[in-house]
Each structure stands twice: as C-alpha cells, then as structure tokens.
Short mmCIF file of C-alpha atoms and ligand atoms in Angstrom, two decimals:
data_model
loop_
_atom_site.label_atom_id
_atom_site.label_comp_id
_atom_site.label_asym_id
_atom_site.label_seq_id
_atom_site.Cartn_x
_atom_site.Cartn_y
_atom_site.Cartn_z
CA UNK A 1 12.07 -12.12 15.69
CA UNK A 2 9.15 -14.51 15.51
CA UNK A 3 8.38 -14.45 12.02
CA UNK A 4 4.66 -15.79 10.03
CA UNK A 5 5.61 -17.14 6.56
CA UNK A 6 1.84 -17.18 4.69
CA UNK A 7 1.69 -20.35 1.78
CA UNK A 8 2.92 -24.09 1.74
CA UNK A 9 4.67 -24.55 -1.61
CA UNK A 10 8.72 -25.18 -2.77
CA UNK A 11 8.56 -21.21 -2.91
CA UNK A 12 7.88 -20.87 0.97
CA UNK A 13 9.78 -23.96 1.84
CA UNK A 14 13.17 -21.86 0.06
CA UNK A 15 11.57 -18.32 2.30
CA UNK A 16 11.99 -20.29 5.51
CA UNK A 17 15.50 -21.80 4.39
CA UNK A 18 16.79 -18.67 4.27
CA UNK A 19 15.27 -16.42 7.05
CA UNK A 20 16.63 -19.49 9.13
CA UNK A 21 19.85 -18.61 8.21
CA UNK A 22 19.29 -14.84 10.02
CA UNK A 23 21.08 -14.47 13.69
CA UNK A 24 17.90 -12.09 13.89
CA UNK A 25 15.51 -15.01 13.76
CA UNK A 26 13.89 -17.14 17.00
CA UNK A 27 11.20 -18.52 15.39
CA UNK A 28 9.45 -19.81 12.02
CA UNK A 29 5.48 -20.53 11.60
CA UNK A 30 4.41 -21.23 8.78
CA UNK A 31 0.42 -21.54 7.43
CA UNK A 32 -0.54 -24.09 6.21
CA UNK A 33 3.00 -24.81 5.32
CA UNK A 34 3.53 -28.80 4.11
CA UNK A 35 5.22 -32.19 5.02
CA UNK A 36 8.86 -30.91 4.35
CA UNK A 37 8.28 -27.21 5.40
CA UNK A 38 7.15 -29.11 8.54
CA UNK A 39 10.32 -30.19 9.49
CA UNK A 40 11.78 -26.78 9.70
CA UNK A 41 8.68 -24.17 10.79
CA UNK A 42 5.88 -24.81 12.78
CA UNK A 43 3.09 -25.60 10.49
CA UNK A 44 -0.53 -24.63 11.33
CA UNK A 45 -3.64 -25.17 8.91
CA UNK A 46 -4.64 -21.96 8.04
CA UNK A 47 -5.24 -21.27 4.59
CA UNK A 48 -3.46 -18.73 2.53
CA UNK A 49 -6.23 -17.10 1.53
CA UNK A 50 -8.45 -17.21 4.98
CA UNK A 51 -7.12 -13.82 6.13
CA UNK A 52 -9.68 -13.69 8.86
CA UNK A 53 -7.85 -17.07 10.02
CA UNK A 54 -4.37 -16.06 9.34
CA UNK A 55 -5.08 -13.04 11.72
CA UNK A 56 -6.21 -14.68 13.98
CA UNK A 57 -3.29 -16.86 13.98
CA UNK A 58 -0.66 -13.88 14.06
CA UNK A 59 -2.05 -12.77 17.08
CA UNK A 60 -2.15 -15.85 18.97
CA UNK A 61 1.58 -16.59 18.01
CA UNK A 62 2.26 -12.98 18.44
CA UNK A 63 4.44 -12.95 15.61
CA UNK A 64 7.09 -9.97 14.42
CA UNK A 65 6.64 -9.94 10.90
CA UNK A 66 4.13 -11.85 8.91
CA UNK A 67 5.31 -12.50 5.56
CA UNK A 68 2.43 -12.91 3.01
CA UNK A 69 4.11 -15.08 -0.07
CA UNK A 70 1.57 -16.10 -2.57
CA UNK A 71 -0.79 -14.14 -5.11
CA UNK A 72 -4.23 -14.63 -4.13
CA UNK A 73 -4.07 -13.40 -0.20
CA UNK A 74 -1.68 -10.56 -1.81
CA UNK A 75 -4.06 -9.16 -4.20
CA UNK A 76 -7.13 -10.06 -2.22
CA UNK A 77 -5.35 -7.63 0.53
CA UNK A 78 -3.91 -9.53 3.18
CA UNK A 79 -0.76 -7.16 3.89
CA UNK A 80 -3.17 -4.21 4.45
CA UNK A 81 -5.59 -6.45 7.10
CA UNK A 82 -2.58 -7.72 8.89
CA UNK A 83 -0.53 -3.72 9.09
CA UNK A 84 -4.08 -2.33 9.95
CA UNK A 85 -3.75 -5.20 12.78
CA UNK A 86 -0.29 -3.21 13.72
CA UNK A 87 1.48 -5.94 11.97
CA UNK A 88 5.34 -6.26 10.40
CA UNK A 89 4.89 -6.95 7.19
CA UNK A 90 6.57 -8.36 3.62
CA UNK A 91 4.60 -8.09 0.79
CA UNK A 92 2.93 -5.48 -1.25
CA UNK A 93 -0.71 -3.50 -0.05
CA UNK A 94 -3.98 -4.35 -2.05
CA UNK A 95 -3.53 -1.09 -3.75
CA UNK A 96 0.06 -2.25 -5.55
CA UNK A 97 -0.72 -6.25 -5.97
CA UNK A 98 -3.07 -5.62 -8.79
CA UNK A 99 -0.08 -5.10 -10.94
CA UNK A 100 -0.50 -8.98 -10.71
CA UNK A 101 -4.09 -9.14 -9.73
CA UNK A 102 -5.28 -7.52 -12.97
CA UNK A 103 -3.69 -7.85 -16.69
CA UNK A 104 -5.93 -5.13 -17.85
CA UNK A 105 -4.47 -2.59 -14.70
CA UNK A 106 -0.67 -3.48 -16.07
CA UNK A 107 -0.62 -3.21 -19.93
CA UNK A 108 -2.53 0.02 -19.52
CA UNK A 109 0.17 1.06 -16.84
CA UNK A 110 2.71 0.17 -19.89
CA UNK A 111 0.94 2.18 -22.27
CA UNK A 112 0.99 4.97 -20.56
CA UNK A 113 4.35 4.76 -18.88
CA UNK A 114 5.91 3.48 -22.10
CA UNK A 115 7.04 0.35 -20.87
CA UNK A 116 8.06 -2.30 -23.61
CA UNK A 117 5.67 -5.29 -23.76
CA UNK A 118 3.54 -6.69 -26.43
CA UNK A 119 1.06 -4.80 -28.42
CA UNK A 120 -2.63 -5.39 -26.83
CA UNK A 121 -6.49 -4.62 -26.98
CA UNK A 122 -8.96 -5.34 -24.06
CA UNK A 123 -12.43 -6.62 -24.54
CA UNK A 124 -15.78 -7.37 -22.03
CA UNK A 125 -17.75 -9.48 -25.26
CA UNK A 126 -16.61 -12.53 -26.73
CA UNK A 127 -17.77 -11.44 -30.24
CA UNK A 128 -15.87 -8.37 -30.04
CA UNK A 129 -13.15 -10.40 -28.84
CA UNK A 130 -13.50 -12.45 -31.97
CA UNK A 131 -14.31 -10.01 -34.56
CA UNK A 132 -10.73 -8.31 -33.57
CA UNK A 133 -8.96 -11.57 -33.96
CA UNK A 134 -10.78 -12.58 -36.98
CA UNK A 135 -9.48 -8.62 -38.56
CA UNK A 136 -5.94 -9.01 -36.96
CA UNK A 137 -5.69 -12.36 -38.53
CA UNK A 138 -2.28 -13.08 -37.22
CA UNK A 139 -1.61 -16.20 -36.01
CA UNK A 140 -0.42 -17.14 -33.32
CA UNK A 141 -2.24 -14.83 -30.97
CA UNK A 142 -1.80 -14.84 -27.23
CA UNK A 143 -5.63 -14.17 -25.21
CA UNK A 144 -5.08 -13.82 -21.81
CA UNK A 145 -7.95 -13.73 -18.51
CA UNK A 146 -7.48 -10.64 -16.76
CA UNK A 147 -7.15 -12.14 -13.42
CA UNK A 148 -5.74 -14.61 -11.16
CA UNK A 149 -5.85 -17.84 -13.15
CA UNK A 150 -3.17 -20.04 -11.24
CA UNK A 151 -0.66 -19.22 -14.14
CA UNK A 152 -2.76 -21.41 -16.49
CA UNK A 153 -4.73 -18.02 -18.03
CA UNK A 154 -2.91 -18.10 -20.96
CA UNK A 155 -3.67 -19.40 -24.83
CA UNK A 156 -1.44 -19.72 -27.37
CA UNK A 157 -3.83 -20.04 -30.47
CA UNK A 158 -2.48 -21.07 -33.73
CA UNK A 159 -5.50 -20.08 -35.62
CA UNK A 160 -9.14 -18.56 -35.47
CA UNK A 161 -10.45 -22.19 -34.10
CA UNK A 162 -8.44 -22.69 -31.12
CA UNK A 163 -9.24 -18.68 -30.53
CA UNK A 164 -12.41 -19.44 -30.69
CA UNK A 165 -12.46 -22.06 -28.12
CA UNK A 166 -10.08 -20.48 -25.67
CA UNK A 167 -12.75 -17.23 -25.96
CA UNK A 168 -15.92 -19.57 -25.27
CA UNK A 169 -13.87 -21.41 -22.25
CA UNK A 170 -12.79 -18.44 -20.49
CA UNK A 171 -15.06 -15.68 -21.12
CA UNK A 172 -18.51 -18.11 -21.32
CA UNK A 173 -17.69 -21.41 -19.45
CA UNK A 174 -15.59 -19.10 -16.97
CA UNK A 175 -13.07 -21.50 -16.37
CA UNK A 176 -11.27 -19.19 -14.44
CA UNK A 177 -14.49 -17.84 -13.00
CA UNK A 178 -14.40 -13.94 -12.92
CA UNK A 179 -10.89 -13.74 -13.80
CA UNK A 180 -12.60 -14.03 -17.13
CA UNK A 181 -14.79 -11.48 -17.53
CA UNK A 182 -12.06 -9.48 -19.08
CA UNK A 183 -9.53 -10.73 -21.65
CA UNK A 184 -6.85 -8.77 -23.26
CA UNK A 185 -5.50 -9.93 -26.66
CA UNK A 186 -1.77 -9.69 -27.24
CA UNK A 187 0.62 -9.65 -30.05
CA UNK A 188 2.96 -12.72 -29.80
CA UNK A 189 6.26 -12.03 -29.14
CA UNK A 190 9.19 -14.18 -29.75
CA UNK A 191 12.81 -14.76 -27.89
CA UNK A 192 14.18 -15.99 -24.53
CA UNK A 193 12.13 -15.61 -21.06
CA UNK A 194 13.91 -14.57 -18.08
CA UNK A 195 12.87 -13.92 -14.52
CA UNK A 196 14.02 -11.10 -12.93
CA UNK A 197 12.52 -11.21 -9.09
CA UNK A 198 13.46 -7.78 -7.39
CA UNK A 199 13.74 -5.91 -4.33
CA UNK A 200 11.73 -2.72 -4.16
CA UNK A 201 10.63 -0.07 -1.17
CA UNK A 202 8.61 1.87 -4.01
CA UNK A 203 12.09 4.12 -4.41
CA UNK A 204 15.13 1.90 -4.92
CA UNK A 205 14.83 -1.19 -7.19
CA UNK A 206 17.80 -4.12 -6.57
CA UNK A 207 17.00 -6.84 -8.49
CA UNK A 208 18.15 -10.45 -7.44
CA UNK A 209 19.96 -13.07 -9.89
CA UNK A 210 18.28 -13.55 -12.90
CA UNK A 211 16.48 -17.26 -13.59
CA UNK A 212 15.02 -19.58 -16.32
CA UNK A 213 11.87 -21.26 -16.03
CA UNK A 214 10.73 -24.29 -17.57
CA UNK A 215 7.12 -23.84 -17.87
CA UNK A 216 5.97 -26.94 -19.83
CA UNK A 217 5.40 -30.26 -18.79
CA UNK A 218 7.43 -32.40 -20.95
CA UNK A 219 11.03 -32.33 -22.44
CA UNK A 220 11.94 -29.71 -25.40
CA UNK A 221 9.19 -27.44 -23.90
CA UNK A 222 6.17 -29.55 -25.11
CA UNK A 223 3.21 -30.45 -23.10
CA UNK A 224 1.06 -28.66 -21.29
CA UNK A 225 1.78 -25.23 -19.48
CA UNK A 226 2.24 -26.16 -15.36
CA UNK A 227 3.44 -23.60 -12.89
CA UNK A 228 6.68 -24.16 -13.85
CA UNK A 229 9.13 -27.82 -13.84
CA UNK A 230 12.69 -26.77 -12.96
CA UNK A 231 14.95 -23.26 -13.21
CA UNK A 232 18.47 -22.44 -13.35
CA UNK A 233 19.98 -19.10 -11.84
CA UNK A 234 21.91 -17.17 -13.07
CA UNK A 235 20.08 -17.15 -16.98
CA UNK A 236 22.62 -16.89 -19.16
CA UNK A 237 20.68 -14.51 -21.71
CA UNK A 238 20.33 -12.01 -19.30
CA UNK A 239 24.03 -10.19 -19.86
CA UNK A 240 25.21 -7.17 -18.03
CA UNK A 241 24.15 -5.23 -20.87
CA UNK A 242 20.72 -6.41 -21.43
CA UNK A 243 20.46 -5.67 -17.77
CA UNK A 244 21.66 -2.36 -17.76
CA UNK A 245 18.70 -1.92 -20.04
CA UNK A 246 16.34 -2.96 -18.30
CA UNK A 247 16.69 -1.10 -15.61
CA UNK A 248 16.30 2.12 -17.76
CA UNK A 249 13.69 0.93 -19.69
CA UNK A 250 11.78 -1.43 -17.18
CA UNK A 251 12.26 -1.86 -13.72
CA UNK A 252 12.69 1.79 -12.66
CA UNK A 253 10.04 3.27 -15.17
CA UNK A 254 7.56 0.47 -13.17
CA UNK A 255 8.47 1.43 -9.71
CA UNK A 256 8.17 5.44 -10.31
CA UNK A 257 4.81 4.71 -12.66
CA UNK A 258 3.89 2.75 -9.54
CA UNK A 259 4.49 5.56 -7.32
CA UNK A 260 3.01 7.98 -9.39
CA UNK A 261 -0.40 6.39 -9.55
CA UNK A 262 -0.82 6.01 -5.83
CA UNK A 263 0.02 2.79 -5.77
CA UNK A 264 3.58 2.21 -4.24
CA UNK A 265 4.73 -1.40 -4.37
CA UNK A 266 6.95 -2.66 -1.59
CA UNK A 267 8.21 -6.11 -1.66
CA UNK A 268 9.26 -8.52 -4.32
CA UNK A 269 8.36 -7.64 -7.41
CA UNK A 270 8.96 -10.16 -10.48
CA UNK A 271 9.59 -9.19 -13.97
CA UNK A 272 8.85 -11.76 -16.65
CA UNK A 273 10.72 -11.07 -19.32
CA UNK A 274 11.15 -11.49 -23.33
CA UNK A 275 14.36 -11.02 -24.87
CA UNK A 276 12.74 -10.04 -28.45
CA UNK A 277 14.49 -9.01 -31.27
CA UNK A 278 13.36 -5.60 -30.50
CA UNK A 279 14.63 -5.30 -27.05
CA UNK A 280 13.20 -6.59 -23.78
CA UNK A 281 9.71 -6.55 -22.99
CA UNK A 282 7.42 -7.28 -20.40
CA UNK A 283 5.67 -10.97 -20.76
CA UNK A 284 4.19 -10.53 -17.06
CA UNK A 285 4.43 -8.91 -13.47
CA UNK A 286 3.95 -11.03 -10.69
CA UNK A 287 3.40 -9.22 -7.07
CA UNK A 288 5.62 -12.13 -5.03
CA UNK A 289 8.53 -14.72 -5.15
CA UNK A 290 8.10 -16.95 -8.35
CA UNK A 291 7.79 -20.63 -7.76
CA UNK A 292 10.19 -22.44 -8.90
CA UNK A 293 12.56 -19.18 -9.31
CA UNK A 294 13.02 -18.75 -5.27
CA UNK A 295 14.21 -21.91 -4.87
CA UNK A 296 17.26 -20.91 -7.55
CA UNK A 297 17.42 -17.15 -6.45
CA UNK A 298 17.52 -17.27 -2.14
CA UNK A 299 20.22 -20.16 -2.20
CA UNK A 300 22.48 -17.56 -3.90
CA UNK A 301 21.48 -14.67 -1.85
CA UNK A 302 24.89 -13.95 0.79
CA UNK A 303 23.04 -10.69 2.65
CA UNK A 304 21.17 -11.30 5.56
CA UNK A 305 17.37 -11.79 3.90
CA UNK A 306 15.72 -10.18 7.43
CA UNK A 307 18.24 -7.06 6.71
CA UNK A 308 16.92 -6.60 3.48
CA UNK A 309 13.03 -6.69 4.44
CA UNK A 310 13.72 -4.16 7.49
CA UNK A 311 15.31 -1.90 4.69
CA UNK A 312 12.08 -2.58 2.02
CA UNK A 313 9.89 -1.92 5.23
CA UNK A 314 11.89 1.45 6.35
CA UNK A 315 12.08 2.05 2.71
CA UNK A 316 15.55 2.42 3.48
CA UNK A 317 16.46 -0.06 0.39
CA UNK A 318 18.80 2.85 -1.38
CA UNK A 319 21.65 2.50 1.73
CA UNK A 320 22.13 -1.67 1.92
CA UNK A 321 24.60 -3.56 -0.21
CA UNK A 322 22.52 -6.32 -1.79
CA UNK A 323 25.59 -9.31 -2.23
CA UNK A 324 25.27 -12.06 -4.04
CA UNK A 325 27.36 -15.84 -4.45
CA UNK A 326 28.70 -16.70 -6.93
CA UNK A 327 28.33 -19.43 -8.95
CA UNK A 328 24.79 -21.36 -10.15
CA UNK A 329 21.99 -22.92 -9.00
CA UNK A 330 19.62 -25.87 -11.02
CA UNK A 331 16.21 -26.98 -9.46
CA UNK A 332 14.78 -29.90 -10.52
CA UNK A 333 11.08 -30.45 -9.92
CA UNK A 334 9.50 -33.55 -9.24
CA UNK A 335 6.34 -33.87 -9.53
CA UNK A 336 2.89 -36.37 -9.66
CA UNK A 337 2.60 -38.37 -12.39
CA UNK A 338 -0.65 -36.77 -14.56
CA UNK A 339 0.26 -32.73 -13.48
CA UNK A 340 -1.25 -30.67 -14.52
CA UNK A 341 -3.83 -32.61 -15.41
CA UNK A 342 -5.49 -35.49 -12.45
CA UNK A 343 -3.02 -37.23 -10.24
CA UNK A 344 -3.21 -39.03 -7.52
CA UNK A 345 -1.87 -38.91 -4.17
CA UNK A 346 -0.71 -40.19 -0.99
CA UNK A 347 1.71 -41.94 -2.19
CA UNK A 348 4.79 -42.92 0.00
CA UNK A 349 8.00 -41.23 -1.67
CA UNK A 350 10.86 -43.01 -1.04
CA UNK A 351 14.79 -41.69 -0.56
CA UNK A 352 13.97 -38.89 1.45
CA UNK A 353 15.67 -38.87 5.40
CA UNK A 354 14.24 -38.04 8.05
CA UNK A 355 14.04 -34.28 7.38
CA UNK A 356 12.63 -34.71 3.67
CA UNK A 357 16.19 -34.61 2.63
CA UNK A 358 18.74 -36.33 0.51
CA UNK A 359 22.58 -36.26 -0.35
CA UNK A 360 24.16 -33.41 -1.71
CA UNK A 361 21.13 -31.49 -2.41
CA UNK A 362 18.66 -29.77 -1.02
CA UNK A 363 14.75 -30.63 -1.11
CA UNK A 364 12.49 -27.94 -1.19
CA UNK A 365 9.37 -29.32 -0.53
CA UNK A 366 5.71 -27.99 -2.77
CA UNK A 367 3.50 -30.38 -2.41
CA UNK A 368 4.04 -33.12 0.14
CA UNK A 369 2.64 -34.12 3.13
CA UNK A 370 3.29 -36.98 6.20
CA UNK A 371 0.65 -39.26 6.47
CA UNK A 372 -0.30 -41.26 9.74
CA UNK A 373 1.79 -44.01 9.71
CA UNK A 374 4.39 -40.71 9.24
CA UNK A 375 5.40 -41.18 5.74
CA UNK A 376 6.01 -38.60 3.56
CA UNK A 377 3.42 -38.69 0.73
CA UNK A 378 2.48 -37.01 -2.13
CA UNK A 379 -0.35 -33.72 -1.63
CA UNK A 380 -0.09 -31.89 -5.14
CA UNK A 381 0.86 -31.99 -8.35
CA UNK A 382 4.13 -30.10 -8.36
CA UNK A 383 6.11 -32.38 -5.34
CA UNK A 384 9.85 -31.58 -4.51
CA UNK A 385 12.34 -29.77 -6.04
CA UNK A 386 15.82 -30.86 -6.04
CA UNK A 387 18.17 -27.73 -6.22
CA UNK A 388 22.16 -27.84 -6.04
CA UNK A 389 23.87 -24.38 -5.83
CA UNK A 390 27.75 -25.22 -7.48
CA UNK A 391 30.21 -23.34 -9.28
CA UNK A 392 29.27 -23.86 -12.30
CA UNK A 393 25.63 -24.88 -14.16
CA UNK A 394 26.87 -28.37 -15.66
CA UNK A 395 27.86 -28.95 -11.84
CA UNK A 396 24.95 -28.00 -10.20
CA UNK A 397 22.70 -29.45 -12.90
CA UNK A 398 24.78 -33.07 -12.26
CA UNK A 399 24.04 -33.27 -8.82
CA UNK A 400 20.60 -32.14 -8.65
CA UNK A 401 19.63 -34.72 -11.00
CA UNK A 402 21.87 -37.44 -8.76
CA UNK A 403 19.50 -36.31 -6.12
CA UNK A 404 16.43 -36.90 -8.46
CA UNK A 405 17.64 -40.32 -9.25
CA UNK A 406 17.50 -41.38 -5.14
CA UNK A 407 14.07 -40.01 -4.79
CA UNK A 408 10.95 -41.76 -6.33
CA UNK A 409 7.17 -42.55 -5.73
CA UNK A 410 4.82 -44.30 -7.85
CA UNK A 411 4.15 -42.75 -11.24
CA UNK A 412 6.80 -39.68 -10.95
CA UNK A 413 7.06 -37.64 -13.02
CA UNK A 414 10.05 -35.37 -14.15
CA UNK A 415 11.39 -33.12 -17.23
CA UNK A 416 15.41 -35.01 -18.11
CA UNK A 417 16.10 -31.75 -20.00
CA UNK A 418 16.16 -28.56 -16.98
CA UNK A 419 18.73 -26.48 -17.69
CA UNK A 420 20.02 -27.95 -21.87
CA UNK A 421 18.99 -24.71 -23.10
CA UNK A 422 20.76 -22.38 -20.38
CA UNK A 423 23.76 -24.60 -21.27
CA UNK A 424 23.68 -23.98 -25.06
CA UNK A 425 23.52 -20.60 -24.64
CA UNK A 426 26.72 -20.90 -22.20
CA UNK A 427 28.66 -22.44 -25.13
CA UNK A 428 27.50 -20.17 -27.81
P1 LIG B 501 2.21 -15.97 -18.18
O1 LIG B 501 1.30 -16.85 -17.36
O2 LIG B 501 1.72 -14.60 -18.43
O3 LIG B 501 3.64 -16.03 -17.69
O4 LIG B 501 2.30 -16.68 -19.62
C1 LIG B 501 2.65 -18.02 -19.72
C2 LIG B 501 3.61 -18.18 -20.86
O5 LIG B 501 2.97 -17.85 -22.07
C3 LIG B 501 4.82 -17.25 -20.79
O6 LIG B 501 5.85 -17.74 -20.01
C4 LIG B 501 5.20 -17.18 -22.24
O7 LIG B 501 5.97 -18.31 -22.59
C5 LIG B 501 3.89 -17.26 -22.96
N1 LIG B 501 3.44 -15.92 -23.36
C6 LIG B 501 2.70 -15.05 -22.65
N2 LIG B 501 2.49 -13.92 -23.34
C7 LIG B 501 3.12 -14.06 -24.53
C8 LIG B 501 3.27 -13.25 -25.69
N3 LIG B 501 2.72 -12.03 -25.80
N4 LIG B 501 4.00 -13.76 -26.72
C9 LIG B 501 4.53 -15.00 -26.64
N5 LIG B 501 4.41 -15.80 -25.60
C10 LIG B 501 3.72 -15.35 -24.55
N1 LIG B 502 7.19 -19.58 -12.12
C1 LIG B 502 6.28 -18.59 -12.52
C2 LIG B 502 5.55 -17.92 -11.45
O1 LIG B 502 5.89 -18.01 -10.28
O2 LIG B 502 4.58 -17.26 -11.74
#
C-alpha cells in the first residue's frame, strides 16, 4: 500500500512510525510533513488544510489510503473530498468531525444522550453571556469558543473580571475569529484528566491505552495552557473499573448517539476525560489522534495499525483482536524557548544523528525543519518529543529525560516534572 499521511507534527511523525512497521506498507508521503518526519516519508508542501492541494497530490502519487490526521482539514471535510475522489480513507466524514468542530453540537449531543460532562448554557451575546455569569456567581467558571481554537479556546476565570475579559476577547475582539461567535459556559469540574483515544467503525468501540497530558507550560501545572508538554501511557487513574464504566456510560452511549443522529464517526475518536468525584465525565471530544498522546499510545500498540484501519474502513472492527504491550511509555516534549507565546526559530539543535535521532529513545519530531546548510532547526513552538517505551514508568521516564539531556538548541525549553504526578498515584 502507498499510503498519504495529511499533517507535520510529533502526532504524524508517531502515525508514520508505526504504519512503517506494517508488512502491508510500500510507501509513506507525508504533507507537509517536517525535518524529522522527512527522514522517514516523503515530504511534500501541501498544507493540511489546502484540500484542493492535497487532492491533487493523492492523485499524482496515486496513493492507497490517505490518512487525514489533524482537526481543521477533518472538520472542514477533507475525508469526504478525498472518498468522493474514490479515495481509501482514515478519518471521520464532515458530518461526524463536528463532534470536535463544534462545542455547542457535543454538549447538546450529551444532554440529550445523557452523557456525563459538566453542566452548561450556550449564548450568541456577550451581555447575555455576562448577565448568566454575573447570576451563577460561581467562581471559577470555564467559557469556552465553540469552535476550532488550536486547543487554546478555553478560560479558566476566577472571578467576574477575568470573565469579563475572556467574553470581550473572544466573542468581540474574535481572537479565535468565528470560532467565537458562540460560547458555551460550563460548570467547573474538578479531578484527574485522562485521554482515552479509541478505535471506532460507528458500531464497535476499542479504545487504546489510556494517557496523561501535561497541558501547561511550566512545572506543577503552572503557566500558560500549550497543546500539551509531555504524556505518560498507561494513566494510572484510569483502573479497570473506572474503565469498565466508561464504556457503559461514555464511549458506547457516544458512538450509538452518533449513529443515531446521522452522523456515524469512523476513525479515532478521543475522549477527554475528568475523573470527578461524581464519576467520569466528558472534558472534550476530539475527532483525531491527540498530540502528544500518539506518541505514548502507537509505541505500545502490538496489532498491525494497517489491519486495524481496513477493519474501521470495512466496519469490520467487532471481529479483530486489538493487542496491546505491555509496559509504559513517557514523552518528553521539547520545545522553543517563549511557547506558547513568540519564539524564535531556526535555530540549529544539536545531539540529534543523522536521522533526527538519539540514544535509547526515540524522537518524534513536531516542529523542526533542515535548513540549507542541512541542519536541523527549529520551525514551531512545540519541537521534539523524546518518548521511551520500558517496563515500567520510573524506567521509561529515566531514559527519556537522558535523551532530553543530549539534545539542546538555544533557549529550550522543557517541563523537569512529566510524569511526577502519574508516579504518585502509582505509589498511593
Ligand atoms: P480543552 O481544550 O477543552 O481540553 O480544555 C483545556 C483544559 O481546560 C482541559 O484539559 C481542562 O484541564 C480544562 N477544562 C476544560 N473544561 C473544564 C471544566 N468544565 N472544568 C474544569 N476544567 C476544565
Ligand atoms: N493533547 C490534546 C489534544 O491533542 O487535543
């Protein structure tokens, strides 16, 4: 199979890893890919979200399968172009990526499907928006832009002031341009995240090994909110018996509620979690492969990854045995020094070989690229991340931050602290 992987981030760079691994695989594009991704796909600069372009470039490579792996192409319809074109492909239609694409579309889906998640209201006018909060009075309060907001949508406000500006800047200044024009006000829930990525044909659900991310930018979960600095896999929170219950009370009830409104979701479909005192809820759906939780999940993954998209594509997901290794994985990112705020790049990074690699670990590669002089160099704010799979966290955790320490570029910028709170829950 000659196989299109759509993106260019550590999420894609971990998609390519492992397809590479199928006997069923001859060949690996990937648009517009990056420095380290280069090294292992052919890279062609397309991007993501030029579906016109990324046509185009299916048919000239005459690809199998084209596998569409971030948000915006997914929810702006890519899948649907690209089967219409008589393509393969992985990812969900239009039709089921809103479950992503719109915040408004999935609490009301929980509402009336009685899925868990946080108490809400939805609102077009900032002074309704404010009037509500100002009545609730219950601080903090989560306000959240209905669409696509590169996972920086969300306020935490501590009080009617910071509501106040967070309402202005999304809904007035459109920061997130027409994401904005809806926000949906949520009651803040407390208790450990998980990420639960899983398999679905729109029938059979399998989810994958469970993950931690590290949203913030800083140590002890301070800082600013990025797209996310390091996970472990497996998440220690996430027993057998918490997921037993989500399956009941979550995953299937999506997938059917899914079905049932015409909108059947094939794919990967990711479940962010809350582990409240009142049971698990839903924090978030994301259409795709999280980034950084791929890069923890697919290294642990022991069936055949093309086996498993033939069976989500022949929505034959029911008869294949899903296996898993055992043991953990820790990903480390690396990333510019001033993310998510302005950085600056180009810079040289040093202590990678010759395939963007180092000892020991492996580099998934987010935001690099190789400059003339054919350097690899910095391209984004979120850089590499350093993952170790081992048999146990502490282990993998140890060498993944051994590979850290070899790797290092002007102003870098890392959290010391991936993984402490996975461990404590280990002990306790
Ligand atoms: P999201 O982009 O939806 O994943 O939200 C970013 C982060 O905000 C999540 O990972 C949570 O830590 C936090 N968050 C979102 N919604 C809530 C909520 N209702 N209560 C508490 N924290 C939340
Ligand atoms: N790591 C969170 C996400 O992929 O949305």
């Amino acid at each position: 199979m000659k196989i299109l992987v759509v993106g260019g981030g550590g999420r894609e760079h971990a998609i390519i890893m492992k397809l590479a691994e199928s006997s069923k695989v001859d060949a690996l594009y990937c648009a517009p890919g990056n420095g380290g991704i280069s090294k292992y796909a052919e890279c062609y600069p397309v991007k993501a979200t030029d579906i016109d372009g990324m046509l185009a470039l299916a048919k000239e490579l005459a690809v199998d399968l084209v596998f569409v792996a971030p948000d915006d192409p997914l929810v702006a319809g890519m899948v649907d172009v690209m089967q219409a074109a008589g393509f393969r492909t992985f990812g969900p239609e239009k039709a089921a990526a809103i479950i992503e694409g719109s915040k408004v579309f999935s609490k009301n889906l929980m509402q009336k499907y009685n899925i868990p998640t946080a108490k809400y209201a939805v609102f077009e006018e900032p002074a309704k928006v404010l009037s509500y909060i100002e009545q609730e009075n219950t601080y903090p309060t989560v306000i959240k832009a209905d669409g696509l907001a590169l996972g920086k949508g969300v306020v935490i406000a501590q009080n009617y002031e910071e509501a106040k500006a967070a309402v202005s800047e999304i809904m007035e200044d459109k920061i997130f341009g027409e994401s904005g024009s809806q926000v949906v006000v949520e009651e803040f829930l407390t208790g450990p995240e998980v990420s639960v990525l899983c398999f679905t044909d729109g029938k059979t659900v399998k989810p994958m090994v469970s993950s931690m991310d590290h949203k913030r930018a800083l140590d002890n979960d301070e800082g600013l909110n990025t797209g996310g600095m390091g996970t472990v896999a497996p998440n220690p929170y996430y027993t057998d018996v918490i997921a037993a219950e989500c399956m009941e009370t979550i995953f299937l009830p999506t997938i059917r509620a899914m079905e049932a409104e015409g909108r059947t979701f094939k794919g990967c479909l990711y479940f962010g979690l809350m582990l409240t005192p009142n049971g698990p809820k839903v924090i978030e759906y994301n259409c795709r492969f999280g980034d950084p939780e791929t890069q923890v999940v697919l290294p642990l993954l022991d069936t055949d990854f093309v086996d498993i998209i033939e069976a989500i594509e022949e929505e034959r997901l029911g008869e294949l045995d899903v296996c898993w290794k055992k043991g953990s994985a820790a990903c480390v990112v690396m990333a510019s020094g001033g993310y998510p705020k302005k950085y600056e790049s180009g810079l040289v990074i040093s202590g990678l070989d010759d395939m963007g690699q180092t000892e020991n670990c492996f580099v998934y590669h987010a935001g690099t690229k190789v400059n003339e002089a054919g350097e690899m160099v910095n391209a984004g704010g979120r850089v590499l991340g350093v993952t170790a799979t081992a048999e146990t966290l502490p282990e993998a955790l140890k060498i993944a931050y051994e590979g850290v320490a070899s790797i290092s570029w002007k102003d870098v910028h890392y959290r010391k602290d991936i993984g402490q709170r996975a461990l404590k829950a280990l002990e306790s």
